[in-house]
């Protein structure tokens, strides 16, 4: 078996594995159905080495010459559309169509051209250079340019340079006097092996990008309250921990406020749980708008919410909480009117976030006891928790 034949068989197998892998990912992850696009790209690409294997033994080589060339081009361009769809951006259909039409015109123009002649080989490879460069551009334009995404884009750039170098390799080593002779040439071995290695590397990077996106989404879902869209208790604790580490390093204050919707049970009993859910969402939206941008906001469960104010002392937190209380009392959104109460506490250097939140909870209970629709502040002194004074705003 000639080395090029072996390389073609390997390329078919690798492309098939990628097509199957992306299809399985798309099938098992409903939020990542766009991975089917990657699967289709590799499935189409499989036709190229398959056509080149069948071409020498066929009595009619022209159809395989067409499928070899255009399946590879279609696979690359399908990948460009799939990448855009993966990132929920419009596919560059104009560029895709322009490259495909240019490829068809060039291939028709050089159909009977002299093989291994540099202008012929440059014209043959030019559309593949353009398609690979388009992949690099689409990935950089649509992604957030995380390390893996940049690495994948760079790999597509290397693939483009690789196609640009191929004409010179064909001229140096010879690609066979005809398409039938290609499979036995040294150039075929170099071409199949190098293209296979580079596209395997690009495929692995795109596979990692896809898996990373799934993991990131799963982590986000595990840290997000589905009703309010805010962080849940787990997410709040994780984000708050990072804030506390930064604050400790910079020796800056951090404060916490715990909010509760007043008479929430009465809202549910009077208007129904669906309306109660809308009130939860309404308060969540209000907190997003009224809280400082750097604040960590979370729904702790039921009608209880928590905010962590970075670089904010207790008085600053009280003023922020008071602004939120007034907004809840005065805002008209079509929901049943509601008010909120809150307890505020500074996070002392010698205590955990949990301890500070317990003091804020005590302040919240005091606000409820004193009639609701108010803010109470837990005094930050060195005394034990059950001796804390509660200051009413």
Coordinates of C-alpha atoms in Angstrom, one line a residue:
X1 CA 0.0 0.0 0.0
X2 CA 1.4 3.4 -1.0
X3 CA 1.9 5.8 1.8
X4 CA -0.6 8.3 0.3
X5 CA -3.3 5.6 0.2
X6 CA -2.7 4.9 3.9
X7 CA -2.9 8.6 4.7
X8 CA -6.2 8.9 2.8
X9 CA -7.7 6.0 4.7
X10 CA -6.6 7.6 8.0
X11 CA -8.1 10.9 6.9
X12 CA -11.4 9.3 6.1
X13 CA -11.4 7.6 9.5
X14 CA -10.4 10.7 11.4
X15 CA -13.0 12.8 9.6
X16 CA -15.6 10.2 10.4
X17 CA -14.7 10.2 14.1
X18 CA -15.0 14.0 14.2
X19 CA -18.4 13.9 12.4
X20 CA -19.6 11.2 14.9
X21 CA -18.2 13.1 17.9
X22 CA -19.9 16.4 17.1
X23 CA -23.1 14.6 16.2
X24 CA -23.2 12.9 19.6
X25 CA -22.4 16.2 21.4
X26 CA -25.3 17.9 19.5
X27 CA -27.7 15.0 20.1
X28 CA -27.0 14.8 23.9
X29 CA -26.9 18.6 24.5
X30 CA -30.1 20.3 23.3
X31 CA -28.6 23.8 23.9
X32 CA -25.7 22.9 21.5
X33 CA -27.6 21.6 18.5
X34 CA -25.3 23.9 16.4
X35 CA -22.6 21.3 16.8
X36 CA -24.4 19.4 14.1
X37 CA -22.9 21.9 11.7
X38 CA -19.4 20.8 12.7
X39 CA -20.5 17.2 12.2
X40 CA -21.9 18.0 8.7
X41 CA -18.7 19.8 7.8
X42 CA -16.5 16.8 8.6
X43 CA -19.0 14.4 7.0
X44 CA -18.8 16.3 3.7
X45 CA -15.0 16.5 4.0
X46 CA -14.8 12.7 4.1
X47 CA -15.8 12.6 0.5
X48 CA -12.5 14.2 -0.6
X49 CA -10.1 11.4 0.4
X50 CA -12.7 8.8 -0.5
X51 CA -13.0 10.3 -4.0
X52 CA -9.2 10.4 -4.4
X53 CA -9.0 6.7 -3.4
X54 CA -11.7 5.7 -6.0
X55 CA -10.4 7.9 -8.8
X56 CA -7.4 5.7 -9.9
X57 CA -9.6 2.6 -10.1
X58 CA -12.5 4.2 -11.9
X59 CA -12.9 4.1 -15.6
X60 CA -14.6 7.5 -15.5
X61 CA -12.4 9.7 -13.2
X62 CA -14.0 13.1 -14.0
X63 CA -16.9 12.8 -11.4
X64 CA -14.4 11.9 -8.7
X65 CA -12.2 14.8 -9.6
X66 CA -15.3 17.1 -9.1
X67 CA -16.4 15.5 -5.8
X68 CA -12.8 15.5 -4.5
X69 CA -12.4 19.3 -5.1
X70 CA -15.8 20.6 -4.3
X71 CA -16.5 18.3 -1.3
X72 CA -13.4 19.7 0.4
X73 CA -14.4 23.2 -0.5
X74 CA -18.0 22.7 0.8
X75 CA -16.7 21.1 4.0
X76 CA -14.5 24.2 4.8
X77 CA -17.3 26.6 3.9
X78 CA -19.8 24.6 6.0
X79 CA -17.5 24.9 8.9
X80 CA -17.5 28.7 8.5
X81 CA -21.3 28.8 8.7
X82 CA -21.3 26.3 11.6
X83 CA -18.9 28.5 13.6
X84 CA -21.1 31.5 13.1
X85 CA -24.2 29.6 14.2
X86 CA -22.4 28.1 17.2
X87 CA -21.8 31.7 18.5
X88 CA -25.4 32.7 17.5
X89 CA -24.1 35.2 14.9
X90 CA -25.2 35.5 11.2
X91 CA -23.2 33.3 8.8
X92 CA -21.1 35.2 6.2
X93 CA -23.2 33.9 3.3
X94 CA -22.0 36.5 0.9
X95 CA -18.3 35.5 1.5
X96 CA -19.2 31.8 1.4
X97 CA -21.0 32.2 -1.9
X98 CA -18.3 34.3 -3.4
X99 CA -15.6 31.8 -2.5
X100 CA -17.6 28.9 -3.8
X101 CA -18.4 30.6 -7.1
X102 CA -14.8 31.7 -7.5
X103 CA -13.7 28.1 -6.8
X104 CA -16.0 26.8 -9.5
X105 CA -14.9 29.3 -12.1
X106 CA -11.2 28.7 -11.3
X107 CA -11.6 24.9 -11.4
X108 CA -13.4 25.1 -14.7
X109 CA -10.8 27.5 -16.1
X110 CA -7.8 25.2 -15.3
X111 CA -9.6 21.9 -15.8
X112 CA -7.3 20.9 -18.6
X113 CA -4.3 22.8 -17.3
X114 CA -0.8 21.6 -17.0
X115 CA -0.3 19.9 -13.6
X116 CA 2.8 21.0 -11.5
X117 CA 2.9 24.3 -13.4
X118 CA 3.0 26.9 -10.7
X119 CA 0.2 29.2 -12.0
X120 CA -2.1 26.1 -12.3
X121 CA -1.3 24.9 -8.8
X122 CA -1.7 28.4 -7.3
X123 CA -5.1 28.7 -9.0
X124 CA -6.1 25.3 -7.8
X125 CA -5.2 26.1 -4.1
X126 CA -6.3 29.7 -4.0
X127 CA -10.0 29.0 -3.0
X128 CA -8.8 26.7 -0.2
X129 CA -6.5 29.5 1.1
X130 CA -9.5 31.9 1.0
X131 CA -11.8 29.4 2.7
X132 CA -9.3 28.7 5.5
X133 CA -8.7 32.4 6.0
X134 CA -12.5 32.9 6.2
X135 CA -12.6 30.3 9.0
X136 CA -9.9 32.2 10.9
X137 CA -11.7 35.5 10.5
X138 CA -15.2 34.1 11.4
X139 CA -13.9 32.5 14.6
X140 CA -12.1 35.7 15.7
X141 CA -15.1 37.9 14.8
X142 CA -17.8 35.8 16.4
X143 CA -16.1 34.3 19.5
X144 CA -15.0 36.0 22.7
X145 CA -11.4 35.2 21.8
X146 CA -10.7 33.0 24.8
X147 CA -7.4 31.1 24.6
X148 CA -8.8 28.0 23.0
X149 CA -10.7 30.0 20.4
X150 CA -7.7 32.1 19.5
X151 CA -5.7 28.9 19.2
X152 CA -8.3 27.4 16.9
X153 CA -8.3 30.6 14.8
X154 CA -4.5 30.5 14.6
X155 CA -4.7 26.9 13.5
X156 CA -7.0 27.8 10.6
X157 CA -4.6 30.6 9.7
X158 CA -1.8 28.0 9.6
X159 CA -4.0 25.8 7.4
X160 CA -4.4 28.7 5.0
X161 CA -0.7 29.2 4.8
X162 CA -0.3 25.5 4.3
X163 CA -2.6 25.6 1.2
X164 CA -0.6 28.5 -0.1
X165 CA 2.6 26.4 0.2
X166 CA 1.2 23.4 -1.6
X167 CA 1.7 24.7 -5.1
X168 CA 5.4 25.0 -4.5
X169 CA 5.5 21.5 -3.0
X170 CA 3.7 20.2 -6.1
X171 CA 6.2 21.9 -8.4
X172 CA 9.1 20.5 -6.4
X173 CA 8.0 16.9 -6.0
X174 CA 5.4 16.4 -8.8
X175 CA 1.8 15.6 -8.3
X176 CA 1.5 13.0 -11.1
X177 CA 0.9 13.5 -14.8
X178 CA -2.8 13.1 -14.4
X179 CA -5.4 12.9 -11.6
X180 CA -5.1 9.1 -11.7
X181 CA -1.4 9.3 -11.1
X182 CA -1.8 11.6 -8.1
X183 CA -2.2 8.8 -5.5
X184 CA 1.2 7.3 -6.3
X185 CA 3.1 10.6 -6.1
X186 CA 5.3 11.8 -3.3
X187 CA 3.4 15.0 -3.3
X188 CA 0.2 13.1 -2.5
X189 CA 1.8 11.6 0.6
X190 CA 3.0 15.0 1.8
X191 CA -0.3 16.7 0.9
X192 CA -2.5 14.1 2.6
X193 CA -0.4 13.8 5.7
X194 CA 0.1 17.5 6.3
X195 CA -3.5 18.4 5.6
X196 CA -4.7 15.6 7.8
X197 CA -2.5 16.6 10.7
X198 CA -3.5 20.3 10.5
X199 CA -7.2 19.6 10.1
X200 CA -7.1 17.1 12.9
X201 CA -5.5 19.7 15.2
X202 CA -8.1 22.2 14.2
X203 CA -10.8 19.7 14.8
X204 CA -9.5 18.8 18.2
X205 CA -9.4 22.5 19.1
X206 CA -13.0 23.0 17.9
X207 CA -14.0 19.9 19.9
X208 CA -12.4 21.4 23.0
X209 CA -14.1 24.8 22.4
X210 CA -17.4 23.0 22.1
X211 CA -16.9 20.9 25.3
X212 CA -15.7 24.0 27.2
X213 CA -18.8 25.8 26.2
X214 CA -21.0 23.0 27.5
X215 CA -19.1 22.8 30.7
X216 CA -19.3 26.6 31.2
X217 CA -23.0 26.5 30.5
X218 CA -23.5 23.7 32.9
X219 CA -21.6 25.5 35.6
X220 CA -23.6 28.7 35.0
X221 CA -26.9 26.8 35.2
X222 CA -25.8 25.2 38.5
X223 CA -25.1 28.6 39.9
X224 CA -28.2 30.4 38.5
X225 CA -31.7 30.6 39.9
X226 CA -34.0 29.8 37.0
X227 CA -36.9 31.9 38.2
X228 CA -35.1 35.2 38.8
X229 CA -32.1 34.7 36.5
X230 CA -29.9 35.8 39.4
X231 CA -27.2 33.8 41.1
X232 CA -28.5 31.1 43.4
X233 CA -27.0 30.6 46.9
X234 CA -24.1 28.5 45.4
X235 CA -23.4 31.0 42.7
X236 CA -23.6 33.9 45.2
X237 CA -21.2 32.3 47.5
X238 CA -18.7 31.6 44.7
X239 CA -18.8 35.1 43.3
X240 CA -18.7 36.6 46.8
X241 CA -15.6 34.6 47.7
X242 CA -13.7 36.1 44.9
X243 CA -14.8 39.6 45.9
X244 CA -13.7 39.0 49.5
X245 CA -10.3 37.8 48.4
X246 CA -9.8 40.9 46.4
X247 CA -11.0 43.1 49.2
X248 CA -8.7 41.5 51.7
X249 CA -5.7 42.0 49.4
X250 CA -6.6 45.7 48.9
X251 CA -7.8 46.1 52.5
X252 CA -11.1 47.6 51.3
X253 CA -14.5 47.3 53.0
X254 CA -17.2 44.9 51.9
X255 CA -20.8 45.0 53.1
X256 CA -23.8 42.7 52.7
X257 CA -27.5 43.3 52.6
X258 CA -30.3 40.7 52.9
X259 CA -33.6 41.7 51.4
X260 CA -37.0 40.1 51.9
X261 CA -40.3 40.8 50.2
X262 CA -42.9 42.0 52.8
X263 CA -46.1 39.9 53.1
X264 CA -45.1 37.7 50.2
X265 CA -47.3 34.9 51.4
X266 CA -50.3 37.2 51.3
X267 CA -49.4 38.1 47.6
X268 CA -49.3 34.4 46.8
X269 CA -52.6 33.7 48.6
X270 CA -54.4 36.6 47.1
X271 CA -53.1 36.7 43.5
X272 CA -51.8 33.1 43.0
X273 CA -48.3 31.7 42.7
X274 CA -47.9 32.7 39.1
X275 CA -48.2 36.4 40.1
X276 CA -45.9 35.7 43.1
X277 CA -43.3 34.4 40.6
X278 CA -43.7 37.6 38.6
X279 CA -43.1 39.6 41.8
X280 CA -39.9 37.7 42.3
X281 CA -38.8 38.4 38.8
X282 CA -39.8 42.1 39.2
X283 CA -37.7 42.5 42.3
X284 CA -34.8 40.7 40.6
X285 CA -35.0 43.2 37.7
X286 CA -35.2 46.1 40.1
X287 CA -32.1 44.9 41.9
X288 CA -30.1 44.6 38.7
X289 CA -31.1 48.2 37.8
X290 CA -30.7 49.8 41.2
X291 CA -27.7 48.0 42.7
X292 CA -24.2 49.1 41.9
X293 CA -22.7 47.4 38.8
X294 CA -20.0 45.7 40.8
X295 CA -22.5 44.3 43.4
X296 CA -23.0 40.5 43.7
X297 CA -26.7 39.8 43.6
X298 CA -28.3 36.5 44.5
X299 CA -31.6 34.9 45.3
X300 CA -31.1 32.9 48.5
X301 CA -34.4 31.1 48.3
X302 CA -38.1 31.9 48.5
X303 CA -38.5 35.7 48.7
X304 CA -35.1 36.4 50.2
X305 CA -32.3 38.1 48.2
X306 CA -28.8 39.1 49.1
X307 CA -26.4 41.7 47.8
X308 CA -22.7 42.0 48.4
X309 CA -21.3 45.5 48.0
X310 CA -17.6 45.7 47.0
X311 CA -15.5 48.5 48.3
X312 CA -18.5 49.8 50.3
X313 CA -18.6 50.5 54.0
X314 CA -21.7 49.9 56.1
X315 CA -23.1 53.3 55.6
X316 CA -22.7 53.1 51.9
X317 CA -24.5 49.7 51.9
X318 CA -27.3 51.2 54.0
X319 CA -27.8 54.0 51.5
X320 CA -27.8 51.6 48.6
X321 CA -30.3 49.4 50.4
X322 CA -32.5 52.4 51.2
X323 CA -32.5 53.4 47.5
X324 CA -33.7 49.9 46.6
X325 CA -36.4 50.0 49.3
X326 CA -37.7 53.3 48.0
X327 CA -37.6 52.1 44.4
X328 CA -39.6 48.9 45.3
X329 CA -42.2 51.0 47.2
X330 CA -42.7 53.6 44.4
X331 CA -42.2 51.7 41.2
X332 CA -45.3 50.8 39.2
X333 CA -44.8 47.8 36.9
X334 CA -48.3 46.3 36.6
X335 CA -47.5 44.0 39.5
X336 CA -49.3 44.0 42.8
X337 CA -47.7 46.7 45.0
X338 CA -45.1 45.3 47.3
X339 CA -42.4 46.6 49.7
X340 CA -39.2 45.1 51.0
X341 CA -37.2 45.1 54.2
X342 CA -33.5 44.6 54.6
X343 CA -30.8 44.0 57.1
X344 CA -27.3 45.4 56.4
X345 CA -23.9 44.4 57.8
X346 CA -20.3 45.1 57.1
X347 CA -18.1 42.1 56.7
X348 CA -15.5 42.3 59.4
X349 CA -11.9 41.2 58.7
X350 CA -12.1 38.6 61.4
X351 CA -15.4 36.9 60.3
X352 CA -16.6 34.8 57.4
X353 CA -19.3 35.9 54.9
X354 CA -21.7 33.5 56.6
X355 CA -21.2 35.2 60.0
X356 CA -21.8 38.6 58.4
X357 CA -24.9 37.4 56.7
X358 CA -26.2 36.0 60.0
X359 CA -25.9 39.4 61.5
X360 CA -27.6 40.9 58.4
X361 CA -30.4 38.3 58.9
X362 CA -30.8 39.4 62.5
X363 CA -31.1 43.0 61.3
X364 CA -33.7 41.9 58.7
X365 CA -35.8 40.2 61.4
X366 CA -35.7 43.4 63.5
X367 CA -36.9 45.4 60.4
X368 CA -39.8 43.0 60.1
X369 CA -40.5 43.2 63.8
X370 CA -40.6 47.0 63.7
X371 CA -43.2 47.1 60.9
X372 CA -41.5 46.2 57.7
X373 CA -40.7 48.4 54.7
X374 CA -37.5 49.6 56.4
X375 CA -33.7 49.0 56.6
X376 CA -32.0 47.9 59.8
X377 CA -28.2 47.9 60.3
X378 CA -26.3 45.4 62.5
X379 CA -23.7 47.4 64.4
X380 CA -20.1 46.1 63.7
X381 CA -18.5 45.8 67.1
X382 CA -16.4 43.2 68.7
X383 CA -19.2 41.8 70.9
X384 CA -20.7 38.4 70.4
X385 CA -23.5 37.9 67.8
X386 CA -26.4 37.7 70.2
X387 CA -25.3 41.0 71.8
X388 CA -25.3 43.0 68.6
X389 CA -27.2 46.2 68.6
X390 CA -29.6 46.8 65.7
X391 CA -29.8 50.3 64.2
X392 CA -32.9 51.3 62.4
X393 CA -32.7 53.4 59.2

